[in-house]
Amino acid sequence: MLDATTRSGGTATASPRATAAELAVAVPPATNASTAVPTRFAARCTRVLLSPWSRLSLLVALLGAGACGVLLFEPQRLLTEGWPPQLGGAAAAAVFAVAYGVCTVAFVPRPLLNLAAGALFGSQLGLGVALAGTVLGAGIAFCLGRALGQDALRPLLRGRWLKAADGQLSRHGFRSMLAVRLFPGVPFWAANYCASVSRMGLLPFLLATGLGSIPNTAAYAVAGARASTPTSPAFLIALACIALPALAGVVVAWRKRHQLRRL
């Protein structure tokens, strides 16, 4: 045979079949090199888009768009023009609750929405609709802040006041948020996003928001329902219930001013 090695030390000739197999193993596929660059570029773009600061920028853009939409819609017209006549009953209550929640995410003051709920739906139904919108809006803001802003903002919590607020919400979330909701002073949206940046859980946050918002929301709903009779006892009691928690919050802040200065 020509391809066999002789016993006397002759050289062997490689078979054509073996040479083709070696070449097939030695030469890498050409498609791997062509697909490596697009894969690395896609992975890099994904990392950039999912980075903490990119998500925070998306949150700011969403909030800015929501605020602009509220300015164009002008929800305060509900107090003067009333609810659209096409909606009524349970559908109107559900739509108002959803709109209430979206408006609170976009920085619309809750007192205005509570007054509108009472004026449109009465004291009892207005209270229920306003509470549903309150919890919905707080939950949306909390989830947005937790998903898009927490990773970027937590490294910035370096001031003494910020660290103290973060520690209080992280360790005693339910009672801290309950106190914030009961005693007005901290804006609703600010409390939502501060809680989302902390390590507070979603369920305690929603429970504290729902329970703590009942007194203030009820007072505004009754005031909105009885706004046509400002001298009625119900309206005057509602105003007292609005003013007393605010006064209590001022007194507590005044008594704790020395502790606040030491933070």
CSV table of C-alpha atoms in Angstrom, one decimal:
chain,number,residue,atom,x,y,z
A,1,MET,CA,0.0,0.0,0.0
A,2,LEU,CA,1.2,3.5,-0.8
A,3,ASP,CA,-0.1,5.0,2.5
A,4,ALA,CA,1.4,2.5,4.8
A,5,THR,CA,4.7,2.9,6.7
A,6,THR,CA,7.4,0.4,5.8
A,7,ARG,CA,9.1,-1.6,8.5
A,8,SER,CA,12.5,-0.2,7.4
A,9,GLY,CA,11.6,3.4,8.5
A,10,GLY,CA,10.0,4.7,5.4
A,11,THR,CA,7.7,7.7,5.5
A,12,ALA,CA,4.0,7.4,5.4
A,13,THR,CA,1.7,9.3,3.1
A,14,ALA,CA,-1.4,10.8,4.7
A,15,SER,CA,-4.7,9.6,3.3
A,16,PRO,CA,-7.0,12.2,1.7
A,17,ARG,CA,-9.8,11.3,4.1
A,18,ALA,CA,-7.6,12.1,7.2
A,19,THR,CA,-6.4,15.4,5.8
A,20,ALA,CA,-9.9,16.7,5.2
A,21,ALA,CA,-10.9,15.8,8.7
A,22,GLU,CA,-8.0,17.6,10.2
A,23,LEU,CA,-8.7,20.7,8.2
A,24,ALA,CA,-12.3,20.7,9.2
A,25,VAL,CA,-11.3,20.6,12.9
A,26,ALA,CA,-8.6,23.3,12.5
A,27,VAL,CA,-10.6,25.9,10.7
A,28,PRO,CA,-13.3,27.6,13.0
A,29,PRO,CA,-16.7,28.4,11.6
A,30,ALA,CA,-16.8,31.8,9.9
A,31,THR,CA,-20.2,32.7,11.4
A,32,ASN,CA,-19.0,33.0,15.0
A,33,ALA,CA,-16.7,35.9,14.2
A,34,SER,CA,-19.5,37.7,12.3
A,35,THR,CA,-22.1,37.4,15.1
A,36,ALA,CA,-19.8,38.2,18.0
A,37,VAL,CA,-19.7,42.0,17.4
A,38,PRO,CA,-23.5,42.5,17.3
A,39,THR,CA,-23.9,40.3,20.4
A,40,ARG,CA,-21.5,42.4,22.4
A,41,PHE,CA,-23.1,45.6,21.1
A,42,ALA,CA,-26.6,44.4,22.2
A,43,ALA,CA,-25.3,43.3,25.6
A,44,ARG,CA,-23.7,46.7,26.1
A,45,CYS,CA,-26.8,48.6,25.1
A,46,THR,CA,-28.8,46.4,27.5
A,47,ARG,CA,-26.5,47.2,30.4
A,48,VAL,CA,-26.7,50.9,29.6
A,49,LEU,CA,-30.5,50.9,29.4
A,50,LEU,CA,-30.9,48.9,32.6
A,51,SER,CA,-28.4,50.9,34.6
A,52,PRO,CA,-29.6,52.8,37.7
A,53,TRP,CA,-29.2,56.3,36.2
A,54,SER,CA,-31.0,55.3,33.0
A,55,ARG,CA,-33.9,54.0,35.0
A,56,LEU,CA,-33.9,57.1,37.1
A,57,SER,CA,-34.0,59.2,33.9
A,58,LEU,CA,-37.0,57.2,32.7
A,59,LEU,CA,-38.8,57.9,36.0
A,60,VAL,CA,-38.2,61.6,35.8
A,61,ALA,CA,-39.4,61.6,32.2
A,62,LEU,CA,-42.6,59.7,33.1
A,63,LEU,CA,-43.3,62.1,36.0
A,64,GLY,CA,-42.7,65.1,33.8
A,65,ALA,CA,-45.0,63.8,31.2
A,66,GLY,CA,-47.7,63.1,33.8
A,67,ALA,CA,-47.4,66.6,35.2
A,68,CYS,CA,-47.7,68.1,31.8
A,69,GLY,CA,-50.7,66.0,31.1
A,70,VAL,CA,-52.4,67.1,34.3
A,71,LEU,CA,-51.7,70.7,33.5
A,72,LEU,CA,-53.4,70.3,30.1
A,73,PHE,CA,-56.3,68.3,31.6
A,74,GLU,CA,-56.9,70.8,34.5
A,75,PRO,CA,-58.5,68.4,37.0
A,76,GLN,CA,-59.7,71.4,39.1
A,77,ARG,CA,-62.5,71.8,36.5
A,78,LEU,CA,-64.3,68.9,38.2
A,79,LEU,CA,-65.2,71.3,41.0
A,80,THR,CA,-66.8,73.8,38.7
A,81,GLU,CA,-68.1,71.8,35.7
A,82,GLY,CA,-68.9,68.5,37.3
A,83,TRP,CA,-68.5,64.9,36.1
A,84,PRO,CA,-69.1,64.2,32.4
A,85,PRO,CA,-72.7,63.1,31.9
A,86,GLN,CA,-71.7,60.1,29.9
A,87,LEU,CA,-70.5,58.3,33.0
A,88,GLY,CA,-72.6,57.4,35.9
A,89,GLY,CA,-72.9,54.9,38.8
A,90,ALA,CA,-70.3,52.3,39.4
A,91,ALA,CA,-68.4,53.1,36.2
A,92,ALA,CA,-68.0,56.8,37.2
A,93,ALA,CA,-66.7,55.8,40.6
A,94,ALA,CA,-64.2,53.3,39.1
A,95,VAL,CA,-63.0,55.8,36.5
A,96,PHE,CA,-62.7,58.6,39.1
A,97,ALA,CA,-60.7,56.3,41.4
A,98,VAL,CA,-58.2,55.4,38.6
A,99,ALA,CA,-57.9,59.1,37.6
A,100,TYR,CA,-57.4,60.0,41.3
A,101,GLY,CA,-54.5,57.6,41.6
A,102,VAL,CA,-52.9,58.7,38.4
A,103,CYS,CA,-53.2,62.4,39.3
A,104,THR,CA,-51.6,61.8,42.7
A,105,VAL,CA,-48.6,60.2,41.0
A,106,ALA,CA,-48.4,63.4,38.8
A,107,PHE,CA,-48.2,65.7,41.9
A,108,VAL,CA,-51.9,66.8,42.0
A,109,PRO,CA,-52.7,67.8,45.6
A,110,ARG,CA,-54.9,65.3,47.4
A,111,PRO,CA,-57.1,67.9,49.1
A,112,LEU,CA,-58.4,69.1,45.7
A,113,LEU,CA,-59.2,65.5,44.7
A,114,ASN,CA,-60.9,64.7,48.0
A,115,LEU,CA,-63.1,67.8,47.7
A,116,ALA,CA,-64.0,66.8,44.2
A,117,ALA,CA,-64.8,63.2,45.3
A,118,GLY,CA,-67.2,64.5,48.0
A,119,ALA,CA,-68.8,67.0,45.7
A,120,LEU,CA,-69.4,64.5,42.9
A,121,PHE,CA,-70.3,61.3,44.8
A,122,GLY,CA,-71.4,62.5,48.3
A,123,SER,CA,-69.8,61.9,51.7
A,124,GLN,CA,-69.9,58.1,51.9
A,125,LEU,CA,-69.2,57.0,48.3
A,126,GLY,CA,-66.8,59.9,47.9
A,127,LEU,CA,-64.8,58.7,50.9
A,128,GLY,CA,-64.6,55.2,49.4
A,129,VAL,CA,-63.6,56.4,46.0
A,130,ALA,CA,-61.0,58.8,47.4
A,131,LEU,CA,-59.5,56.1,49.6
A,132,ALA,CA,-59.3,53.6,46.7
A,133,GLY,CA,-57.6,56.3,44.6
A,134,THR,CA,-55.2,57.1,47.4
A,135,VAL,CA,-54.1,53.6,47.9
A,136,LEU,CA,-53.8,53.0,44.1
A,137,GLY,CA,-51.8,56.2,43.6
A,138,ALA,CA,-49.5,55.4,46.5
A,139,GLY,CA,-48.9,51.9,45.2
A,140,ILE,CA,-48.1,53.1,41.7
A,141,ALA,CA,-45.7,55.7,43.0
A,142,PHE,CA,-44.0,53.3,45.4
A,143,CYS,CA,-43.5,50.6,42.6
A,144,LEU,CA,-42.2,53.2,40.2
A,145,GLY,CA,-39.8,54.6,42.7
A,146,ARG,CA,-38.6,51.2,43.9
A,147,ALA,CA,-38.1,49.8,40.3
A,148,LEU,CA,-36.6,52.9,38.7
A,149,GLY,CA,-35.1,55.1,41.3
A,150,GLN,CA,-34.0,53.1,44.4
A,151,ASP,CA,-30.7,51.8,43.0
A,152,ALA,CA,-29.6,55.3,41.8
A,153,LEU,CA,-30.8,57.3,44.9
A,154,ARG,CA,-29.8,55.1,47.8
A,155,PRO,CA,-26.0,55.9,47.4
A,156,LEU,CA,-26.9,59.6,47.7
A,157,LEU,CA,-28.4,59.2,51.2
A,158,ARG,CA,-25.4,60.8,53.0
A,159,GLY,CA,-26.9,63.7,54.9
A,160,ARG,CA,-27.9,63.3,58.5
A,161,TRP,CA,-31.5,64.1,57.9
A,162,LEU,CA,-31.7,61.7,54.9
A,163,LYS,CA,-30.1,58.9,56.8
A,164,ALA,CA,-32.4,59.4,59.8
A,165,ALA,CA,-35.5,59.4,57.6
A,166,ASP,CA,-34.3,56.3,55.7
A,167,GLY,CA,-33.5,54.4,58.9
A,168,GLN,CA,-36.9,55.3,60.5
A,169,LEU,CA,-38.8,54.1,57.4
A,170,SER,CA,-36.6,51.0,57.0
A,171,ARG,CA,-36.9,49.9,60.6
A,172,HIS,CA,-40.3,51.2,61.6
A,173,GLY,CA,-42.0,51.5,58.3
A,174,PHE,CA,-45.7,50.9,59.2
A,175,ARG,CA,-45.9,53.2,62.2
A,176,SER,CA,-43.7,55.9,60.6
A,177,MET,CA,-45.9,56.0,57.5
A,178,LEU,CA,-49.0,55.9,59.6
A,179,ALA,CA,-47.9,59.0,61.5
A,180,VAL,CA,-47.0,60.7,58.2
A,181,ARG,CA,-50.5,60.0,56.9
A,182,LEU,CA,-52.3,61.0,60.1
A,183,PHE,CA,-50.6,64.3,60.6
A,184,PRO,CA,-50.4,66.4,57.4
A,185,GLY,CA,-47.2,68.3,56.6
A,186,VAL,CA,-45.3,66.0,54.3
A,187,PRO,CA,-46.6,66.1,50.7
A,188,PHE,CA,-48.3,62.9,49.6
A,189,TRP,CA,-46.0,62.3,46.7
A,190,ALA,CA,-42.9,63.1,48.7
A,191,ALA,CA,-43.8,60.4,51.3
A,192,ASN,CA,-44.5,57.9,48.5
A,193,TYR,CA,-41.1,58.3,46.9
A,194,CYS,CA,-39.2,58.5,50.2
A,195,ALA,CA,-40.7,55.2,51.2
A,196,SER,CA,-39.9,53.6,47.9
A,197,VAL,CA,-36.2,54.6,48.2
A,198,SER,CA,-36.0,53.1,51.7
A,199,ARG,CA,-36.2,49.4,52.5
A,200,MET,CA,-39.8,49.5,53.6
A,201,GLY,CA,-42.1,46.7,52.3
A,202,LEU,CA,-44.9,47.4,50.0
A,203,LEU,CA,-47.7,45.8,52.1
A,204,PRO,CA,-46.9,47.8,55.3
A,205,PHE,CA,-46.7,50.9,53.2
A,206,LEU,CA,-50.2,50.3,51.6
A,207,LEU,CA,-51.8,49.4,54.9
A,208,ALA,CA,-50.4,52.4,56.7
A,209,THR,CA,-51.5,54.6,53.8
A,210,GLY,CA,-55.0,53.3,53.8
A,211,LEU,CA,-55.5,53.5,57.5
A,212,GLY,CA,-53.8,56.8,58.1
A,213,SER,CA,-55.6,58.5,55.2
A,214,ILE,CA,-59.1,57.8,56.5
A,215,PRO,CA,-59.6,60.8,58.9
A,216,ASN,CA,-58.2,63.5,56.6
A,217,THR,CA,-59.9,62.0,53.5
A,218,ALA,CA,-63.2,61.8,55.3
A,219,ALA,CA,-63.1,65.4,56.4
A,220,TYR,CA,-62.4,66.7,52.9
A,221,ALA,CA,-65.0,64.4,51.4
A,222,VAL,CA,-67.7,65.7,53.8
A,223,ALA,CA,-66.5,69.3,53.2
A,224,GLY,CA,-66.9,68.8,49.5
A,225,ALA,CA,-70.3,67.2,49.8
A,226,ARG,CA,-71.6,70.0,52.1
A,227,ALA,CA,-69.8,72.9,50.3
A,228,SER,CA,-73.2,74.3,49.2
A,229,THR,CA,-74.2,74.8,52.8
A,230,PRO,CA,-71.1,76.3,54.5
A,231,THR,CA,-72.9,77.1,57.7
A,232,SER,CA,-74.1,73.5,58.3
A,233,PRO,CA,-72.8,71.6,61.3
A,234,ALA,CA,-71.4,68.8,59.1
A,235,PHE,CA,-69.3,71.3,57.1
A,236,LEU,CA,-68.0,73.1,60.2
A,237,ILE,CA,-67.1,69.8,61.9
A,238,ALA,CA,-65.3,68.8,58.7
A,239,LEU,CA,-63.3,72.0,58.7
A,240,ALA,CA,-62.4,71.4,62.4
A,241,CYS,CA,-61.2,67.9,61.5
A,242,ILE,CA,-59.0,69.3,58.8
A,243,ALA,CA,-57.5,72.0,61.0
A,244,LEU,CA,-56.9,70.0,64.2
A,245,PRO,CA,-54.5,67.4,62.7
A,246,ALA,CA,-52.6,70.2,61.0
A,247,LEU,CA,-52.3,72.1,64.3
A,248,ALA,CA,-51.3,68.9,66.1
A,249,GLY,CA,-48.5,68.3,63.5
A,250,VAL,CA,-47.2,71.9,64.1
A,251,VAL,CA,-47.2,71.4,67.8
A,252,VAL,CA,-45.4,68.1,67.6
A,253,ALA,CA,-42.8,69.5,65.2
A,254,TRP,CA,-42.3,72.5,67.6
A,255,ARG,CA,-41.7,70.2,70.6
A,256,LYS,CA,-39.3,68.0,68.6
A,257,ARG,CA,-37.4,70.9,67.1
A,258,HIS,CA,-34.3,70.3,69.4
A,259,GLN,CA,-34.1,66.6,68.3
A,260,LEU,CA,-34.4,67.6,64.7
A,261,ARG,CA,-31.6,70.1,65.0
A,262,ARG,CA,-29.3,67.4,66.5
A,263,LEU,CA,-29.9,65.1,63.5
